[in-house]
Structures are given as C-alpha cells and as structure tokens.
Short mmCIF file of C-alpha atoms in Angstrom, two decimals:
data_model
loop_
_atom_site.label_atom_id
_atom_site.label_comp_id
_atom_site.label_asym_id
_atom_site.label_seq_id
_atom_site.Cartn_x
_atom_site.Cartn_y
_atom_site.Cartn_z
CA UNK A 1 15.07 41.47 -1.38
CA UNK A 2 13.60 38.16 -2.18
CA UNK A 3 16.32 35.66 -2.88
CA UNK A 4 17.01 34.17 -6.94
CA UNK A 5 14.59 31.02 -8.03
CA UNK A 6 16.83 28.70 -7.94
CA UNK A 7 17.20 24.20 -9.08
CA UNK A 8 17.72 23.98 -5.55
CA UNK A 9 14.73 25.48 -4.12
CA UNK A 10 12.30 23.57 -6.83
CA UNK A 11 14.05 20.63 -5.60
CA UNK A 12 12.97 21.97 -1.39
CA UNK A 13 9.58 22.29 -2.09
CA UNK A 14 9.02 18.88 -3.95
CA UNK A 15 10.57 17.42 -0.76
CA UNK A 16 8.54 19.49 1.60
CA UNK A 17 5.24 18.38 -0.74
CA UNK A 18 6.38 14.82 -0.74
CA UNK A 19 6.70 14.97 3.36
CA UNK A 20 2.81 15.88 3.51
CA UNK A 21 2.27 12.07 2.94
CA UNK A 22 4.40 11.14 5.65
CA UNK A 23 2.61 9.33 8.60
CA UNK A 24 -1.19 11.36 7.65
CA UNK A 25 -3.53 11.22 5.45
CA UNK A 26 -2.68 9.09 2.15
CA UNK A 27 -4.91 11.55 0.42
CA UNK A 28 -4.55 15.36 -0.09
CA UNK A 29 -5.87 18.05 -2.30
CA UNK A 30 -3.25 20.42 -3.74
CA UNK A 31 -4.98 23.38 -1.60
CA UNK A 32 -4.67 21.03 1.63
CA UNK A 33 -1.02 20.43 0.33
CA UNK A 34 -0.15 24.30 0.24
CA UNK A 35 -1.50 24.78 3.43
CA UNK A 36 0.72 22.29 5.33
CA UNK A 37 3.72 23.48 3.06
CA UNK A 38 2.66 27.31 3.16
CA UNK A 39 3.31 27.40 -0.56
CA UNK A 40 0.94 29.24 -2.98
CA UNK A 41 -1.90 26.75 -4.50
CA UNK A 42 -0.45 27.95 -7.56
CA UNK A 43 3.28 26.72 -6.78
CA UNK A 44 1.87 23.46 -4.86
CA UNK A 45 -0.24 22.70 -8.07
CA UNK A 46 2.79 22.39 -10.62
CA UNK A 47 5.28 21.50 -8.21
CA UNK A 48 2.22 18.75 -8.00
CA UNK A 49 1.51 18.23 -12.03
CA UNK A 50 5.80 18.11 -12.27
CA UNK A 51 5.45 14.78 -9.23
CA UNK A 52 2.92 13.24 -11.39
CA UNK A 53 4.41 13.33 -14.52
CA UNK A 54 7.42 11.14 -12.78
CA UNK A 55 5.25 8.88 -11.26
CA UNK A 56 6.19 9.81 -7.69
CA UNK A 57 2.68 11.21 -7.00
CA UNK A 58 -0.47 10.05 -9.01
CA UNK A 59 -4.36 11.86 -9.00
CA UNK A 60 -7.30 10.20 -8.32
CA UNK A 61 -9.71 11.74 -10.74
CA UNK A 62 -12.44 10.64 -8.26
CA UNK A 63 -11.59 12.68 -5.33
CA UNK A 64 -9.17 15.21 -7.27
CA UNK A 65 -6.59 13.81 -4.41
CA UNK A 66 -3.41 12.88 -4.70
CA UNK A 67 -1.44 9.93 -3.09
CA UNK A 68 2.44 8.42 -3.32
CA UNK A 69 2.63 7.23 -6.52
CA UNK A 70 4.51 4.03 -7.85
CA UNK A 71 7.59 5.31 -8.97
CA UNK A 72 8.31 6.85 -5.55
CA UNK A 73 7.21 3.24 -3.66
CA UNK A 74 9.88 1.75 -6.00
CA UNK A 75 12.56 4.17 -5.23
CA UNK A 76 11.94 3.35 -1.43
CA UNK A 77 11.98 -0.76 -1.41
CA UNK A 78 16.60 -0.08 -1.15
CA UNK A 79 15.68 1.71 2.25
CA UNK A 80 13.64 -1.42 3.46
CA UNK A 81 15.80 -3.83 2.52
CA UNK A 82 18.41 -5.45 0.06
CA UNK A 83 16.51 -7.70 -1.84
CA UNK A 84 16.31 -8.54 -5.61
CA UNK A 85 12.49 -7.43 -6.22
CA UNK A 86 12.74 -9.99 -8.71
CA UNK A 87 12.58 -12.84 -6.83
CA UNK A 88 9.02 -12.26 -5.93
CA UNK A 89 8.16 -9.62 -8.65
CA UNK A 90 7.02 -12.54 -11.45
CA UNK A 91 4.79 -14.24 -9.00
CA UNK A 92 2.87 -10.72 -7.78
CA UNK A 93 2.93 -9.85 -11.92
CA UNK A 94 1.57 -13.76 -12.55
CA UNK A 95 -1.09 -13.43 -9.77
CA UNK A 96 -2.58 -9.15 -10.80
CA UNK A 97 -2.92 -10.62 -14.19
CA UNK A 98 -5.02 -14.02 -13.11
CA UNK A 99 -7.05 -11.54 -11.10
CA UNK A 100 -6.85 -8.44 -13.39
CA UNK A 101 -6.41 -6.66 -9.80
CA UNK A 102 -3.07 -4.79 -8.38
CA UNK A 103 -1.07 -7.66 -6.72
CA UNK A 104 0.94 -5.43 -3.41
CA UNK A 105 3.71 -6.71 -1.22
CA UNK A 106 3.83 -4.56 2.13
CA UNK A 107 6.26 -5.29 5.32
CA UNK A 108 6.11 -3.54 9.21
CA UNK A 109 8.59 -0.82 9.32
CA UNK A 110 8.41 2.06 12.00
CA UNK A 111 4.98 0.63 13.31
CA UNK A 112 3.00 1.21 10.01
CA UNK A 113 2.55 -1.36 7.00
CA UNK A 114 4.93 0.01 4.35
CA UNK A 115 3.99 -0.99 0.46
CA UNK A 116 7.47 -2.28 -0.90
CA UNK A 117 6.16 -3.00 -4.16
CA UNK A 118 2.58 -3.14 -6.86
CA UNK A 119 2.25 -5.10 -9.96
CA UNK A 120 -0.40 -3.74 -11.82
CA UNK A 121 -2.61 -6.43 -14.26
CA UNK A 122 -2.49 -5.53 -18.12
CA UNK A 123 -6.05 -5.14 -17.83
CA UNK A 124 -8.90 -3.64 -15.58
CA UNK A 125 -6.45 -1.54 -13.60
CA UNK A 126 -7.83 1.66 -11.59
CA UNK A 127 -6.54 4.02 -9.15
CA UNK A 128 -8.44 1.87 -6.31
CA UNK A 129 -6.49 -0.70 -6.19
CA UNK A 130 -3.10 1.02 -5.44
CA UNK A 131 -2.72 0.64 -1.21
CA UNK A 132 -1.19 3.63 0.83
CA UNK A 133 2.91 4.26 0.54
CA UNK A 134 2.27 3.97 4.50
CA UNK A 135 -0.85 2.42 5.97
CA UNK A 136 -2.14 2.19 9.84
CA UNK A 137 -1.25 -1.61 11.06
CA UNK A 138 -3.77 -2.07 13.17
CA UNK A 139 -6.39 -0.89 10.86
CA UNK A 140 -5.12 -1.77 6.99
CA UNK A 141 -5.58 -4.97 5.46
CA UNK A 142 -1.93 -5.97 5.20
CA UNK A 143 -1.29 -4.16 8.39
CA UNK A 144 -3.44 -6.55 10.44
CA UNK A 145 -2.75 -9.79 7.83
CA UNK A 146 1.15 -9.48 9.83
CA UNK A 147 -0.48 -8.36 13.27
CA UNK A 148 -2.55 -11.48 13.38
CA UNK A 149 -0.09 -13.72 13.04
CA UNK A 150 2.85 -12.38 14.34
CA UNK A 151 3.34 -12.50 18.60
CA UNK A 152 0.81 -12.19 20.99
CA UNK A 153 3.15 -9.23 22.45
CA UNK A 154 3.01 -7.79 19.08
CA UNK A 155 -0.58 -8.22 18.20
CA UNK A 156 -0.97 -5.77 21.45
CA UNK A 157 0.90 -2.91 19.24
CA UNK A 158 -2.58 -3.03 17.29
CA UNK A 159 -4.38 -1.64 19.33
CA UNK A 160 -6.94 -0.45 16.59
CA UNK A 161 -7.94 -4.14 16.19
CA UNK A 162 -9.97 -6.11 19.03
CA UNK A 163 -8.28 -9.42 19.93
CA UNK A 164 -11.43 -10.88 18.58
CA UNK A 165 -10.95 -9.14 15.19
CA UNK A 166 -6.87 -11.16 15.25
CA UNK A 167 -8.57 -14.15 16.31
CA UNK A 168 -10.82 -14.59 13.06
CA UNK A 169 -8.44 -13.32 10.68
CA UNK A 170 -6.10 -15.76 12.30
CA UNK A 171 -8.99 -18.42 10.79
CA UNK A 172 -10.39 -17.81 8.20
CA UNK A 173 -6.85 -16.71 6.87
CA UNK A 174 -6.54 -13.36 5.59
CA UNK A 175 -7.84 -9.48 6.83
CA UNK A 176 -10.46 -7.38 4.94
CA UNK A 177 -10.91 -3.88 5.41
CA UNK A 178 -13.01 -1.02 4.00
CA UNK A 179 -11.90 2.51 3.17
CA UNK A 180 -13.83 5.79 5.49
CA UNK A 181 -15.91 6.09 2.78
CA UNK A 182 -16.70 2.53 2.35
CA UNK A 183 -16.13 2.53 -1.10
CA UNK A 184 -12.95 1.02 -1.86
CA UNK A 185 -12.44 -2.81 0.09
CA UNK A 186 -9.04 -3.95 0.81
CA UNK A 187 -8.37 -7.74 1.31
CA UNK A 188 -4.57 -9.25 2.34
CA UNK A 189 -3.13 -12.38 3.51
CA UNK A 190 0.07 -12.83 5.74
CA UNK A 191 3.61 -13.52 3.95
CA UNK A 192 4.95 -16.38 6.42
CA UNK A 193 8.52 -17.61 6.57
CA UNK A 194 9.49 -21.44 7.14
CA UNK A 195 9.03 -20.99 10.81
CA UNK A 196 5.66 -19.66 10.45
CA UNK A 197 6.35 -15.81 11.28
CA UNK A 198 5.41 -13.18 9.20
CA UNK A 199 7.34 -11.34 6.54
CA UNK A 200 5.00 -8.81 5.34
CA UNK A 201 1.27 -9.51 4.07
CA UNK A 202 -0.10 -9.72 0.25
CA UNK A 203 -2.76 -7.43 -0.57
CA UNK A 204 -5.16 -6.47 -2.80
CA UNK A 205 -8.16 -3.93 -3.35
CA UNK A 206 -10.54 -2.37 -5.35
CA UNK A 207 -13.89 -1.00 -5.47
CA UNK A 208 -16.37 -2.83 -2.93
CA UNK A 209 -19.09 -3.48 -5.97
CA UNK A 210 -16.11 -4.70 -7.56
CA UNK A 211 -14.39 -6.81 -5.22
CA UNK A 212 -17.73 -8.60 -3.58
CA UNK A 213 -17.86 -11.21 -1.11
CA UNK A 214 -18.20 -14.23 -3.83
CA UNK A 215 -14.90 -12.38 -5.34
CA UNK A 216 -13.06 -12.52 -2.12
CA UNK A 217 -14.11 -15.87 -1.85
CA UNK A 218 -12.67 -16.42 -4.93
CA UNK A 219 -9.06 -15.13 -4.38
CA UNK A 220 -8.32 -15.76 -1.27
CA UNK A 221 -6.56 -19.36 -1.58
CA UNK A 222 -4.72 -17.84 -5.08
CA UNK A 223 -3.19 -15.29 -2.49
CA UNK A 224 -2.58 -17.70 -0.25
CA UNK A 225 -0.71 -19.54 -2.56
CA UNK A 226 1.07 -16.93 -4.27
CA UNK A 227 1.91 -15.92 -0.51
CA UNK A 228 3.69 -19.23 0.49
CA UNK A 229 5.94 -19.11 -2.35
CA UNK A 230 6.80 -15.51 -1.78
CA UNK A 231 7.69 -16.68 1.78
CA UNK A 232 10.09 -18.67 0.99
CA UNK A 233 12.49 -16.02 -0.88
CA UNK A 234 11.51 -13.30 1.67
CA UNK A 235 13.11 -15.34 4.53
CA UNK A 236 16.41 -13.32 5.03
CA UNK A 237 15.25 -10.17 3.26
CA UNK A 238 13.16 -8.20 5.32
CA UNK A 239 12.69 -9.14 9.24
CA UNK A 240 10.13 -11.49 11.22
CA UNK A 241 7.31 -9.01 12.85
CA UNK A 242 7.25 -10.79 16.79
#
C-alpha cells in the first residue's frame, strides 16, 4: 500500500531537487533532475515550476535549464556569515545600475566560490549575468579573483589555474573567464581587506558579444573601486582566504 501524499513529502522532494545543484553542474534539465532524484519528470517538473515561482530556482529560456535562483542565494548569505547585507548592498545596487549589468559578491567557503549576494540593474538585465550559487575556484572568475591574491599555499588549492594564469590576474587586476560553451564571459576583481587579503571577489557577466574586450576595459577600475570600499566593511564579516 503506497503511503498518503502528504505537506511533508512535497516538502522531501523540493529538498532532494534543490540538492541536485549541490557541488555539480549549475545547470540541469527537469528530465536530468528526475533522474538524479528518481522522481517522475512529471513530479520533478512542478515540484520545479512551484521552486520558480519562489524564486529559489529560475529557467533559462535559452537552454530550458534551470539554476539556484536569487531568492534561495539570499536565504543562504545567514549560513556564511553575520553580516548586515546592507552595508555593501547600496554600493553593488549603485555599481549594476552604472553598468546596467548584475553586480555579485561571492566569498571561499568549502573550497568553491559561494555567491552571497546579486543586485540586478533596473535595466538590461538577463539570465546571463546571474553567476553559479556554487562555482569551481580555480576555474570561475571570482573563484580565481580570491585565489590570485590570497597565499601562495593557497593559490596551490587551484589547481585548475596555471601559476602563470595567478600571476597575470595578479597584474592586470582582475580574472576573466568564459562559460563551456563560450558564450557567456565572466569578469571579477578581488574584495581585499586593509591588510591586503582577500574577502571574497566582485563579479560580473554577461553575454561575450555583450561584454567585449573594450567593455571589460571599461569596467574594470569601476569594480575596482566599488571593490575597495566593499573591503573595508567586509573586514570582520566573512574570513581572509590564506
């Protein structure tokens, strides 16, 4: 006899679909989510539609993929760390809307770059230029941002990136990496502290036809700014990566 639907099953099998994006792919179809959950398509897909509607998964129309959405990032920044978002908030908000791109804030936590917190412009925004709940640090944009400029012990935990790869980044001041499909370009800069050590990194992204060379070119020092001033009220909140 199968057992009674129940609130507290519905409630299982969101978690279960949520726990796909854990540590893999950012990235997964509602039949690749069923299979890893061993839920019918059918049950994945409106557990799925129910995740989007409360912003804790979103679609990209593009792909017909899914990805962490905002709302669930947001509910995971109290795991990170006690901070008031709002002391950096109005500066990532300030700088999406001078460069109508997604302003992100990500920090190193359990070896992967974790994305703490997006400010979406008020105009111009896409699914692009939202980063990974969890990225790869030695091969994301904010990921290596912190690796470059954090130890040379820790720089060896990325092992993805050739020392050559730190040493330029390291220079010319921020990381710039492009998606497997080479469509979508990510660029971030490191989120130092007084002392110089990094706090997290500041990223953007978007489509590479968007966000061209001359663009990067462009942005960079803004981020760079923005960065420095975020470093200063990150200090205590989240620790140096050494």
């Amino acid at each position: 006899m199968n057992s009674p639907r129940s609130g507290s099953q519905a409630v299982e099998r969101a978690i279960a679909v949520l726990a796909c994006f854990e540590g893999g792919p950012s990235d997964l179809t509602v039949s690749a989510l069923a299979a890893r959950t061993g839920l019918a398509v059918s049950t994945a897909y409106r557990i799925v539609q129910a995740l989007v509607r409360g912003g804790l998964l979103e679609r990209d129309e593009r792909t017909d993929c899914y990805r962490v959405g905002p709302s669930l990032i947001s509910l995971a920044v109290p795991s990170l760390a006690r901070i008031d978002t709002e002391s950096f908030a109005p500066h990532l908000y300030s700088l999406a809307a001078r460069l109508r791109l997604t302003a992100s804030f990500g920090v190193v936590k359990d070896d992967v770059a974790v994305t703490v917190f997006s400010a979406r412009p008020p105009e111009r925004f896409c699914a692009h230029q939202v980063p990974g709940a969890r990225q790869p640090l030695g091969s994301s944009a904010m990921g290596m941002a912190i690796l470059a400029f954090g130890s040379a012990s820790s720089r060896r935990g990325g092992s993805v990136t050739a020392p050559s790869d730190l040493d330029r980044i390291r220079r010319v001041g921020y990381a710039a990496t492009l998606s497997e499909d080479r469509e979508v370009r990510a660029v971030a800069v490191p989120v130092l502290d007084a002392h110089g050590q990094p706090r997290g990194a500041l990223g953007v992204q978007a489509l590479r036809r968007r966000l061209t060379d001359d663009l990067v070119r462009d942005i960079v020092p803004s981020m760079r700014g923005v960065a420095a001033r975020i470093g200063v009220n990150t200090g205590t909140a989240f620790p140096a990566f050494r």
